[in-house]
Amino acid sequence: MCGIVGYVGEKEKKEILLDGLQELEYRGYDSAGIAIIENQQLQHFKAIGKLQNLRDKTKSYESEGFGVSIGHTRWATHGKPTELNAHPHLGEYSFVVHNGIIENYQELKTELQAKGVTFLSQTDTETIVHLFENYYQQNSNSFEAFTRTIEKLDGAYATLLVTEADPDTIYFAKNGSPMLIGFEGKDVYFASSDTPIIGKATEVYYLEDGEYGYAKDGEVTLFDANGEKSFSKKALATDKAMAQKDGYRFFMEKEIYEQTQVMNDTMMGRVLDDRVEFEELSGDLFKNINAIKICACGTSYHSALAGAYLLERIAKIPCHVEIASEFRYKEPLLRDDTLFITISQSGETADTLEALKMAKRAGLKSLSICNVDNSSIVRESDKAILTRAGIEKGVASTKAFATQTMVLWMLTLYVAQRKETINKERLQEELDAMRHTPKTLLVSDKLHERLHRLSKRYLHGHGFFFIGRDLFFPLALEGALKLKEISYLHAEGYPAGEMKHGPIALADSELFTVALMPKTLHYDKIKSNVEELSARDATILAISPEPFELADDFVQTTHDEHPMLEFFEMMVVTQLLALEVSIRLGNDVDMPRNLAKSVTVE
Ligand code: M6R
């Protein structure tokens, strides 16, 4: 995920920026850049790949005396990882770095282009710097130009801007993406999280949404919608390891909370007002395609299963899902009217990669859904859709699963539009529900506290069954996988209707059943399956918008109107349950025993 650093002061700036960016490396990035103004002169450097490449490029440069400087690491979301798309973005005499999404960038870009502005990158960020210079031309007041620029932006952003028009000032604004200001004497630092400034600054101010202003002469002037405001600094933490987790106890916890934000990135530029668009898919990928086969492992396999329900139901295309390690050795019959889709967070999973190679040898067209650009699976596929979840560090996958499932839902609508299996009204309903998803993924303190309290009752027993029907069966599989990975308790996911064909023999008070009971999909059916288990004294944890009197424990979800919204809300509940059980058991949540984040061996 992208990272920002900035510094105003007398110290050597290049090293401050590069060190700061180094501290943000753990977030993942594919290009980096810095811009410095001193002695009224702008200098900038950009490089793709590792920070070392940027270090090499700046070897002979050293900054001296007072100046302003900004830096950025970019994780490609909109536009490929190239030098042109790397930040800082240049206007004619100003530079900008930005995290987040400018939702109305296309509209702003079109207006600026009509005025003769040339854009060099494919990013939304570049709009900010051109907008600023456009306003500056009107009355040569850089603060006013910056304020007017910020007023025009819709969406989430944390941004820093420097300009030769005002060479001793850094302009900043925050709305929806994190940004903080560090202080030490006359030195002022900016960063998107604590780590780059720990050891440099001693005090910090965490900007609130809607705040903006400038740093000049060692002073920060802050504004919000009501005008200039005062602010109080706090002592800055000194523990870098803790700071990398943004204050969360574990990366997995941080990643669960991040889901609301990354979902916006996943949809950005793809979920449009009246349709879904993937600029990465050319027109002929679906030509002569009559079926889809999806291959994946683990969590990615579970998202594939959920996707298959959607693809068959809405896009009316036969869709078959296989575990990659099984597929490889079963001598599968492959037909060239089948699109072969692989799903992988890492893009390096050996079994999935081999399955893809087999399909290619058989002449099938291929598409990968992946979180890592330029990974082996992406490179091997004809086409790729990036999930844009940002780096995932917890071994137990959370936000990767959420974004994979979202991409499959979007792909479903994309195919349905092409095959005309969806009418306008239904399409609009689906798009509305998609846009609502980030809200559904918000973790409230109340929900987290509830799962924390409940978790103490689920630390023993002879096993867990997660049960669900339809779309909620893959979610049950995923809920069980999460729990077993990090708690080491036995857990199985099962289709609720299948329990009576065998597993119900295990039912007693020590069998914990986590029942996914959405209101929008087969509620009465799942209810009677849970009643059967309750009658055999199984301990029931029901997750549902509808109170269920036979439940021993109950987590109430929202009365959403769309099954996918219920899906994502229940997904968060199962993730938090696994997290809290694991923490209570004293396990290493982020690095569970025997598991690796990327499984590159067979
Ligand atoms: O990188 P991939 O998505 O291809 O990885 C597949 C599985 O190894 C992965 O999902 C694994 O099951 C996770 N530990 C799940 O939390």
Tab-separated table of C-alpha atoms in Angstrom, residues 39-475:
chain	number	residue	atom	x	y	z
A	39	ASN	CA	17.672	27.194	-3.280
A	40	GLN	CA	14.397	27.721	-5.180
A	41	GLN	CA	15.175	24.683	-7.340
A	42	LEU	CA	13.071	21.547	-7.765
A	43	GLN	CA	14.821	18.186	-8.009
A	44	HIS	CA	13.084	14.900	-8.389
A	45	PHE	CA	13.938	11.231	-8.773
A	46	LYS	CA	11.774	8.154	-9.387
A	47	ALA	CA	12.481	4.468	-9.798
A	48	ILE	CA	10.440	1.328	-10.189
A	49	GLY	CA	11.106	-1.752	-8.089
A	50	LYS	CA	13.059	-1.784	-4.845
A	51	LEU	CA	14.073	1.358	-2.968
A	52	GLN	CA	17.665	0.448	-3.679
A	53	ASN	CA	16.996	1.477	-7.293
A	54	LEU	CA	16.009	4.933	-6.070
A	55	ARG	CA	19.062	5.019	-3.800
A	56	ASP	CA	21.265	4.180	-6.792
A	57	LYS	CA	19.684	6.941	-8.864
A	58	THR	CA	20.203	9.567	-6.160
A	59	LYS	CA	23.751	8.513	-5.234
A	60	SER	CA	25.450	11.647	-6.487
A	61	TYR	CA	22.767	14.017	-5.174
A	62	GLU	CA	22.943	15.593	-1.739
A	63	SER	CA	20.735	18.357	-0.417
A	64	GLU	CA	22.167	21.217	1.604
A	65	GLY	CA	20.647	23.916	3.778
A	66	PHE	CA	16.999	24.754	4.267
A	67	GLY	CA	14.445	23.145	1.957
A	68	VAL	CA	11.200	21.225	1.578
A	69	SER	CA	10.887	17.627	0.471
A	70	ILE	CA	8.307	14.918	-0.173
A	71	GLY	CA	8.542	11.181	-0.948
A	72	HIS	CA	6.262	8.293	-1.781
A	73	THR	CA	6.174	4.532	-2.229
A	74	ARG	CA	3.473	3.382	-4.619
A	75	TRP	CA	1.575	0.093	-4.750
A	76	ALA	CA	0.003	0.122	-8.203
A	77	THR	CA	-3.769	0.344	-8.198
A	78	HIS	CA	-4.644	2.615	-11.077
A	79	GLY	CA	-2.134	2.331	-13.868
A	80	LYS	CA	0.855	-0.003	-14.138
A	81	PRO	CA	3.934	0.244	-11.916
A	82	THR	CA	5.980	2.517	-14.188
A	83	GLU	CA	8.160	5.557	-13.550
A	84	LEU	CA	5.556	7.804	-15.139
A	85	ASN	CA	2.898	6.513	-12.773
A	86	ALA	CA	5.206	6.749	-9.736
A	87	HIS	CA	4.779	9.733	-7.405
A	88	PRO	CA	5.672	12.579	-6.950
A	89	HIS	CA	3.664	13.865	-9.901
A	90	LEU	CA	4.850	16.984	-11.615
A	91	GLY	CA	2.960	19.953	-12.944
A	92	GLU	CA	5.079	22.728	-14.422
A	93	TYR	CA	6.612	23.941	-11.160
A	94	SER	CA	5.000	21.840	-8.406
A	95	PHE	CA	5.009	18.261	-7.172
A	96	VAL	CA	2.410	16.215	-5.360
A	97	VAL	CA	2.263	12.876	-3.531
A	98	HIS	CA	-1.024	11.271	-2.595
A	99	ASN	CA	-2.513	8.187	-0.935
A	100	GLY	CA	-6.151	7.253	-1.480
A	101	ILE	CA	-8.516	7.681	-4.384
A	102	ILE	CA	-9.775	10.808	-6.105
A	103	GLU	CA	-13.178	9.537	-7.173
A	104	ASN	CA	-13.990	12.424	-9.499
A	105	TYR	CA	-10.540	12.526	-11.111
A	106	GLN	CA	-11.839	11.602	-14.552
A	107	GLU	CA	-14.215	14.551	-14.594
A	108	LEU	CA	-11.505	16.939	-13.306
A	109	LYS	CA	-8.985	15.548	-15.771
A	110	THR	CA	-11.347	16.099	-18.701
A	111	GLU	CA	-11.926	19.729	-17.610
A	112	LEU	CA	-8.184	20.359	-17.318
A	113	GLN	CA	-7.422	18.678	-20.633
A	114	ALA	CA	-10.017	20.919	-22.267
A	115	LYS	CA	-7.914	23.848	-20.966
A	116	GLY	CA	-4.840	22.404	-22.657
A	117	VAL	CA	-3.230	20.576	-19.717
A	118	THR	CA	-1.222	17.502	-20.717
A	119	PHE	CA	-1.269	14.475	-18.416
A	120	LEU	CA	1.735	12.183	-18.320
A	121	SER	CA	0.467	9.400	-16.072
A	122	GLN	CA	-2.604	7.197	-15.807
A	123	THR	CA	-3.096	8.103	-12.141
A	124	ASP	CA	-5.830	10.031	-10.390
A	125	THR	CA	-3.113	11.818	-8.348
A	126	GLU	CA	-1.768	13.872	-11.217
A	127	THR	CA	-5.069	15.775	-11.298
A	128	ILE	CA	-4.204	17.414	-7.957
A	129	VAL	CA	-1.034	19.110	-9.140
A	130	HIS	CA	-2.571	20.394	-12.379
A	131	LEU	CA	-5.633	21.658	-10.567
A	132	PHE	CA	-3.370	23.515	-8.115
A	133	GLU	CA	-1.351	25.168	-10.886
A	134	ASN	CA	-4.531	26.040	-12.757
A	135	TYR	CA	-5.832	27.946	-9.711
A	136	TYR	CA	-2.426	29.454	-8.963
A	137	GLN	CA	-2.327	31.001	-12.435
A	138	GLN	CA	-5.517	32.881	-11.591
A	139	ASN	CA	-4.202	35.015	-8.680
A	140	SER	CA	-0.712	33.821	-7.741
A	141	ASN	CA	-1.763	32.876	-4.212
A	142	SER	CA	-0.514	29.377	-3.515
A	143	PHE	CA	-2.438	28.808	-0.264
A	144	GLU	CA	-5.683	29.848	-1.904
A	145	ALA	CA	-4.889	27.678	-4.921
A	146	PHE	CA	-4.281	24.701	-2.637
A	147	THR	CA	-7.481	25.314	-0.665
A	148	ARG	CA	-9.536	25.557	-3.843
A	149	THR	CA	-7.908	22.359	-5.116
A	150	ILE	CA	-8.822	20.435	-1.984
A	151	GLU	CA	-12.391	21.704	-2.143
A	152	LYS	CA	-12.722	20.182	-5.605
A	153	LEU	CA	-11.619	16.676	-4.630
A	154	ASP	CA	-14.115	13.889	-3.931
A	155	GLY	CA	-12.899	10.705	-2.316
A	156	ALA	CA	-10.176	9.697	0.065
A	157	TYR	CA	-6.816	11.365	0.200
A	158	ALA	CA	-3.741	12.243	2.179
A	159	THR	CA	-1.629	14.561	0.105
A	160	LEU	CA	1.493	16.752	0.251
A	161	LEU	CA	2.307	19.419	-2.304
A	162	VAL	CA	5.444	21.490	-2.850
A	163	THR	CA	5.819	24.270	-5.383
A	164	GLU	CA	8.539	26.567	-6.674
A	165	ALA	CA	5.910	29.301	-6.374
A	166	ASP	CA	6.310	29.075	-2.576
A	167	PRO	CA	9.563	27.194	-2.132
A	168	ASP	CA	9.754	27.134	1.689
A	169	THR	CA	6.318	25.619	2.287
A	170	ILE	CA	4.725	22.164	2.261
A	171	TYR	CA	0.963	22.102	1.779
A	172	PHE	CA	-0.927	19.178	3.256
A	173	ALA	CA	-4.491	17.821	3.417
A	174	LYS	CA	-6.130	14.724	4.814
A	175	ASN	CA	-9.512	13.175	4.187
A	176	GLY	CA	-10.033	9.450	4.681
A	177	SER	CA	-6.388	8.338	4.368
A	178	PRO	CA	-3.978	8.543	7.300
A	179	MET	CA	-1.433	11.332	7.732
A	180	LEU	CA	0.469	12.724	10.681
A	181	ILE	CA	2.850	15.577	11.393
A	182	GLY	CA	5.988	15.084	13.487
A	183	PHE	CA	7.849	17.836	15.349
A	184	GLU	CA	11.364	18.213	16.704
A	185	GLY	CA	12.545	21.778	17.322
A	186	LYS	CA	12.221	23.647	14.029
A	187	ASP	CA	12.042	20.432	12.000
A	188	VAL	CA	8.633	19.364	10.682
A	189	TYR	CA	8.012	15.859	9.332
A	190	PHE	CA	5.048	14.299	7.543
A	191	ALA	CA	4.230	10.617	7.159
A	192	SER	CA	1.357	8.268	6.474
A	193	SER	CA	2.182	6.299	9.646
A	194	ASP	CA	4.438	6.610	12.709
A	195	THR	CA	7.356	4.463	11.625
A	196	PRO	CA	9.198	6.869	9.277
A	197	ILE	CA	9.413	9.559	11.948
A	198	ILE	CA	10.149	7.461	15.048
A	199	GLY	CA	13.656	8.358	16.169
A	200	LYS	CA	13.498	11.695	14.328
A	201	ALA	CA	10.497	13.547	15.767
A	202	THR	CA	9.542	13.541	19.433
A	203	GLU	CA	6.024	14.928	19.161
A	204	VAL	CA	3.207	14.173	16.780
A	205	TYR	CA	-0.170	15.416	15.659
A	206	TYR	CA	-2.496	12.943	13.912
A	207	LEU	CA	-4.497	14.855	11.329
A	208	GLU	CA	-8.284	14.473	11.316
A	209	ASP	CA	-10.392	14.110	8.195
A	210	GLY	CA	-11.084	17.463	6.591
A	211	GLU	CA	-7.931	19.120	7.985
A	212	TYR	CA	-5.425	20.863	5.759
A	213	GLY	CA	-2.828	23.569	5.975
A	214	TYR	CA	0.845	24.318	5.516
A	215	ALA	CA	4.218	23.984	7.209
A	216	LYS	CA	6.642	26.919	6.976
A	217	ASP	CA	9.490	28.243	9.151
A	218	GLY	CA	9.153	25.361	11.580
A	219	GLU	CA	5.490	26.181	12.212
A	220	VAL	CA	2.353	24.367	11.112
A	221	THR	CA	-0.834	26.305	10.372
A	222	LEU	CA	-3.926	24.116	10.461
A	223	PHE	CA	-7.430	24.641	9.050
A	224	ASP	CA	-10.691	22.798	8.772
A	225	ALA	CA	-14.113	23.696	7.386
A	226	ASN	CA	-14.499	26.298	10.177
A	227	GLY	CA	-11.230	28.080	9.450
A	228	GLU	CA	-7.882	28.183	11.273
A	229	LYS	CA	-7.667	25.986	14.357
A	230	SER	CA	-5.274	25.206	17.161
A	231	PHE	CA	-4.073	21.693	17.857
A	232	SER	CA	-2.189	19.849	20.568
A	233	LYS	CA	0.794	17.623	19.963
A	234	LYS	CA	1.321	14.290	21.685
A	235	ALA	CA	4.479	12.440	22.576
A	236	LEU	CA	5.449	10.112	19.716
A	237	ALA	CA	5.674	6.367	20.362
A	238	THR	CA	9.122	4.829	20.236
A	239	ASP	CA	8.288	1.201	19.362
A	240	LYS	CA	8.604	0.696	15.594
A	241	ALA	CA	7.303	-2.868	15.529
A	242	MET	CA	4.079	-1.715	17.183
A	243	ALA	CA	3.863	1.297	14.900
A	244	GLN	CA	4.039	-0.887	11.757
A	245	LYS	CA	0.797	-2.413	12.897
A	246	ASP	CA	-0.774	1.049	13.176
A	247	GLY	CA	-1.497	0.331	16.830
A	248	TYR	CA	-3.243	-3.004	16.200
A	249	ARG	CA	-1.975	-6.017	18.109
A	250	PHE	CA	-1.468	-8.133	15.006
A	251	PHE	CA	-1.222	-7.617	11.268
A	252	MET	CA	-4.241	-9.878	10.843
A	253	GLU	CA	-6.271	-7.563	13.059
A	254	LYS	CA	-5.081	-4.529	11.106
A	255	GLU	CA	-5.956	-6.270	7.848
A	256	ILE	CA	-9.475	-7.098	9.050
A	257	TYR	CA	-10.009	-3.421	9.843
A	258	GLU	CA	-8.503	-2.378	6.485
A	259	GLN	CA	-11.082	-4.291	4.493
A	260	THR	CA	-13.483	-1.387	4.299
A	261	GLN	CA	-10.794	0.798	2.733
A	262	VAL	CA	-9.278	-1.713	0.301
A	263	MET	CA	-12.699	-2.600	-1.026
A	264	ASN	CA	-12.944	0.954	-2.355
A	265	ASP	CA	-9.630	0.455	-4.140
A	266	THR	CA	-10.843	-2.820	-5.625
A	267	MET	CA	-13.912	-1.120	-7.107
A	268	MET	CA	-12.200	2.088	-8.171
A	269	GLY	CA	-12.633	2.772	-11.893
A	270	ARG	CA	-14.395	-0.566	-12.311
A	271	VAL	CA	-17.766	-0.121	-10.665
A	272	LEU	CA	-19.242	2.683	-12.731
A	273	ASP	CA	-22.652	4.360	-12.500
A	274	ASP	CA	-24.416	1.932	-14.791
A	275	ARG	CA	-22.036	-0.988	-15.363
A	276	VAL	CA	-18.866	-2.826	-14.399
A	277	GLU	CA	-15.812	-2.206	-16.538
A	278	PHE	CA	-12.396	-3.880	-16.485
A	279	GLU	CA	-9.933	-1.963	-18.610
A	280	GLU	CA	-7.536	-4.906	-18.222
A	281	LEU	CA	-9.869	-7.262	-20.135
A	282	SER	CA	-9.877	-6.790	-23.867
A	283	GLY	CA	-13.019	-7.421	-25.865
A	284	ASP	CA	-12.192	-10.899	-27.101
A	285	LEU	CA	-11.350	-12.672	-23.823
A	286	PHE	CA	-14.908	-13.992	-23.584
A	287	LYS	CA	-15.344	-14.629	-27.320
A	288	ASN	CA	-16.326	-18.280	-27.924
A	289	ILE	CA	-16.275	-18.952	-24.187
A	290	ASN	CA	-19.137	-21.144	-22.970
A	291	ALA	CA	-17.840	-22.250	-19.576
A	292	ILE	CA	-15.484	-21.204	-16.787
A	293	LYS	CA	-13.164	-23.342	-14.708
A	294	ILE	CA	-11.531	-21.843	-11.612
A	295	CYS	CA	-8.488	-23.340	-9.900
A	296	ALA	CA	-7.057	-22.170	-6.584
A	297	CYS	CA	-5.903	-23.298	-3.119
A	298	GLY	CA	-6.967	-22.563	0.451
A	299	THR	CA	-8.765	-19.305	1.004
A	300	SER	CA	-8.551	-18.439	-2.682
A	301	TYR	CA	-10.378	-21.694	-3.423
A	302	HIS	CA	-13.153	-20.587	-1.080
A	303	SER	CA	-13.578	-17.280	-2.867
A	304	ALA	CA	-13.703	-19.248	-6.133
A	305	LEU	CA	-16.552	-21.371	-4.768
A	306	ALA	CA	-18.498	-18.254	-3.812
A	307	GLY	CA	-17.795	-16.784	-7.248
A	308	ALA	CA	-19.149	-19.890	-8.966
A	309	TYR	CA	-22.543	-19.445	-7.281
A	310	LEU	CA	-22.669	-15.879	-8.590
A	311	LEU	CA	-21.432	-16.670	-12.087
A	312	GLU	CA	-23.946	-19.447	-12.645
A	313	ARG	CA	-26.856	-17.629	-11.012
A	314	ILE	CA	-26.420	-14.192	-12.539
A	315	ALA	CA	-24.206	-14.600	-15.611
A	316	LYS	CA	-25.752	-17.994	-16.515
A	317	ILE	CA	-22.417	-19.483	-17.439
A	318	PRO	CA	-21.434	-22.967	-16.248
A	319	CYS	CA	-18.663	-22.599	-13.711
A	320	HIS	CA	-16.662	-25.403	-12.180
A	321	VAL	CA	-14.190	-24.920	-9.327
A	322	GLU	CA	-11.271	-27.230	-8.543
A	323	ILE	CA	-8.563	-27.395	-5.895
A	324	ALA	CA	-5.356	-26.839	-7.856
A	325	SER	CA	-3.410	-29.716	-6.254
A	326	GLU	CA	-6.216	-32.130	-7.219
A	327	PHE	CA	-6.666	-30.759	-10.682
A	328	ARG	CA	-3.003	-31.270	-11.573
A	329	TYR	CA	-3.052	-35.036	-11.298
A	330	LYS	CA	-6.574	-35.987	-12.275
A	331	GLU	CA	-5.941	-35.924	-16.017
A	332	PRO	CA	-8.681	-33.352	-16.480
A	333	LEU	CA	-10.634	-33.056	-19.695
A	334	LEU	CA	-10.214	-29.515	-20.906
A	335	ARG	CA	-12.212	-27.872	-23.695
A	336	ASP	CA	-11.017	-24.791	-25.459
A	337	ASP	CA	-14.371	-23.027	-25.034
A	338	THR	CA	-13.568	-22.853	-21.299
A	339	LEU	CA	-11.972	-19.782	-19.734
A	340	PHE	CA	-9.433	-20.930	-17.152
A	341	ILE	CA	-9.323	-18.655	-14.105
A	342	THR	CA	-6.739	-18.916	-11.346
A	343	ILE	CA	-7.077	-17.078	-8.054
A	344	SER	CA	-4.143	-16.386	-5.794
A	345	GLN	CA	-3.217	-13.770	-3.233
A	346	SER	CA	0.528	-14.225	-3.676
A	347	GLY	CA	0.579	-15.212	-7.333
A	348	GLU	CA	3.304	-17.722	-6.476
A	349	THR	CA	1.392	-20.773	-5.206
A	350	ALA	CA	3.076	-23.728	-6.897
A	351	ASP	CA	-0.026	-25.881	-7.392
A	352	THR	CA	-2.064	-23.027	-8.842
A	353	LEU	CA	0.774	-21.991	-11.128
A	354	GLU	CA	1.192	-25.545	-12.438
A	355	ALA	CA	-2.551	-25.909	-13.016
A	356	LEU	CA	-2.418	-22.714	-15.054
A	357	LYS	CA	0.484	-24.019	-17.145
A	358	MET	CA	-1.449	-27.230	-17.840
A	359	ALA	CA	-4.484	-25.280	-18.999
A	360	LYS	CA	-2.319	-23.151	-21.260
A	361	ARG	CA	-0.706	-26.227	-22.776
A	362	ALA	CA	-4.226	-27.470	-23.522
A	363	GLY	CA	-4.882	-24.229	-25.414
A	364	LEU	CA	-7.285	-22.577	-22.961
A	365	LYS	CA	-7.515	-18.827	-22.532
A	366	SER	CA	-6.489	-17.773	-19.031
A	367	LEU	CA	-7.326	-15.057	-16.563
A	368	SER	CA	-5.817	-14.620	-13.109
A	369	ILE	CA	-7.273	-12.799	-10.127
A	370	CYS	CA	-4.297	-11.877	-8.029
A	371	ASN	CA	-3.027	-9.422	-5.431
A	372	VAL	CA	0.556	-9.126	-6.641
A	373	ASP	CA	1.356	-7.538	-9.966
A	374	ASN	CA	4.192	-9.155	-11.906
A	375	SER	CA	3.929	-12.343	-9.851
A	376	SER	CA	4.481	-15.664	-11.639
A	377	ILE	CA	0.760	-16.353	-12.022
A	378	VAL	CA	0.055	-12.874	-13.391
A	379	ARG	CA	2.926	-13.147	-15.851
A	380	GLU	CA	1.802	-16.589	-16.987
A	381	SER	CA	-1.843	-15.569	-17.563
A	382	ASP	CA	-3.272	-14.044	-20.736
A	383	LYS	CA	-5.075	-11.445	-18.644
A	384	ALA	CA	-5.011	-10.469	-14.981
A	385	ILE	CA	-7.297	-8.573	-12.649
A	386	LEU	CA	-5.492	-7.212	-9.602
A	387	THR	CA	-7.418	-7.375	-6.365
A	388	ARG	CA	-5.715	-4.232	-4.968
A	389	ALA	CA	-5.820	-5.414	-1.346
A	390	GLY	CA	-2.367	-4.032	-0.552
A	391	ILE	CA	0.275	-6.230	1.022
A	392	GLU	CA	-1.169	-8.915	3.297
A	393	LYS	CA	1.219	-9.920	6.074
A	394	GLY	CA	-0.916	-12.104	8.311
A	395	VAL	CA	-0.560	-15.716	7.195
A	396	ALA	CA	-4.289	-16.115	7.710
A	397	SER	CA	-5.739	-14.392	4.703
A	398	THR	CA	-8.527	-11.872	5.315
A	399	LYS	CA	-8.585	-8.836	3.065
A	400	ALA	CA	-7.304	-10.897	0.131
A	401	PHE	CA	-10.371	-13.150	0.465
A	402	ALA	CA	-12.705	-10.142	0.659
A	403	THR	CA	-11.265	-8.515	-2.452
A	404	GLN	CA	-11.077	-11.765	-4.438
A	405	THR	CA	-14.755	-12.332	-3.738
A	406	MET	CA	-15.546	-8.771	-4.744
A	407	VAL	CA	-13.640	-9.166	-8.027
A	408	LEU	CA	-15.593	-12.349	-8.765
A	409	TRP	CA	-18.843	-10.544	-8.064
A	410	MET	CA	-17.774	-7.721	-10.398
A	411	LEU	CA	-16.665	-10.239	-13.013
A	412	THR	CA	-20.075	-11.868	-12.768
A	413	LEU	CA	-21.766	-8.605	-13.651
A	414	TYR	CA	-19.230	-7.951	-16.396
A	415	VAL	CA	-20.050	-11.304	-18.006
A	416	ALA	CA	-23.778	-10.879	-17.390
A	417	GLN	CA	-23.694	-7.493	-19.179
A	418	ARG	CA	-21.933	-9.049	-22.172
A	419	LYS	CA	-24.246	-12.048	-22.313
A	420	GLU	CA	-27.275	-9.882	-21.551
A	421	THR	CA	-28.417	-12.196	-18.786
A	422	ILE	CA	-29.182	-9.282	-16.478
A	423	ASN	CA	-31.765	-6.540	-16.926
A	424	LYS	CA	-31.133	-2.881	-16.131
A	425	GLU	CA	-33.035	-2.872	-12.838
A	426	ARG	CA	-31.255	-5.948	-11.453
A	427	LEU	CA	-27.883	-4.596	-12.597
A	428	GLN	CA	-28.575	-1.343	-10.798
A	429	GLU	CA	-29.490	-3.235	-7.625
A	430	GLU	CA	-26.238	-5.194	-7.783
A	431	LEU	CA	-24.179	-2.024	-8.353
A	432	ASP	CA	-25.905	-0.262	-5.466
A	433	ALA	CA	-25.145	-3.200	-3.182
A	434	MET	CA	-21.498	-3.215	-4.305
A	435	ARG	CA	-21.108	0.444	-3.490
A	436	HIS	CA	-22.515	-0.241	-0.043
A	437	THR	CA	-19.981	-3.006	0.694
A	438	PRO	CA	-17.249	-0.830	2.329
A	439	LYS	CA	-19.786	0.283	4.936
A	440	THR	CA	-20.727	-3.315	5.620
A	441	LEU	CA	-17.077	-4.107	6.336
A	442	LEU	CA	-16.639	-1.453	9.016
A	443	VAL	CA	-15.729	-3.047	12.339
A	444	SER	CA	-17.537	-1.351	15.203
A	445	ASP	CA	-16.098	-1.362	18.730
A	446	LYS	CA	-19.336	-2.968	19.858
A	447	LEU	CA	-18.987	-5.900	17.460
A	448	HIS	CA	-15.341	-6.455	18.277
A	449	GLU	CA	-16.029	-6.313	22.001
A	450	ARG	CA	-18.896	-8.795	21.574
A	451	LEU	CA	-16.629	-11.285	19.789
A	452	HIS	CA	-13.928	-10.758	22.376
A	453	ARG	CA	-16.365	-11.648	25.167
A	454	LEU	CA	-17.868	-14.593	23.308
A	455	SER	CA	-14.499	-16.059	22.406
A	456	LYS	CA	-13.769	-17.190	25.966
A	457	ARG	CA	-16.542	-19.792	25.647
A	458	TYR	CA	-14.996	-21.363	22.563
A	459	LEU	CA	-11.521	-22.370	23.666
A	460	HIS	CA	-12.148	-26.083	24.088
A	461	GLY	CA	-14.704	-28.680	22.935
A	462	HIS	CA	-14.208	-31.468	20.462
A	463	GLY	CA	-14.740	-29.464	17.366
A	464	PHE	CA	-16.455	-26.726	15.455
A	465	PHE	CA	-18.813	-26.977	12.537
A	466	PHE	CA	-19.327	-23.822	10.511
A	467	ILE	CA	-22.481	-24.337	8.501
A	468	GLY	CA	-24.152	-22.394	5.732
A	469	ARG	CA	-26.075	-22.879	2.535
A	470	ASP	CA	-25.556	-21.615	-0.991
A	471	LEU	CA	-23.070	-18.695	-1.031
A	472	PHE	CA	-22.713	-19.110	2.705
A	473	PHE	CA	-21.311	-22.620	2.374
A	474	PRO	CA	-17.976	-21.324	0.975
A	475	LEU	CA	-18.060	-18.717	3.728
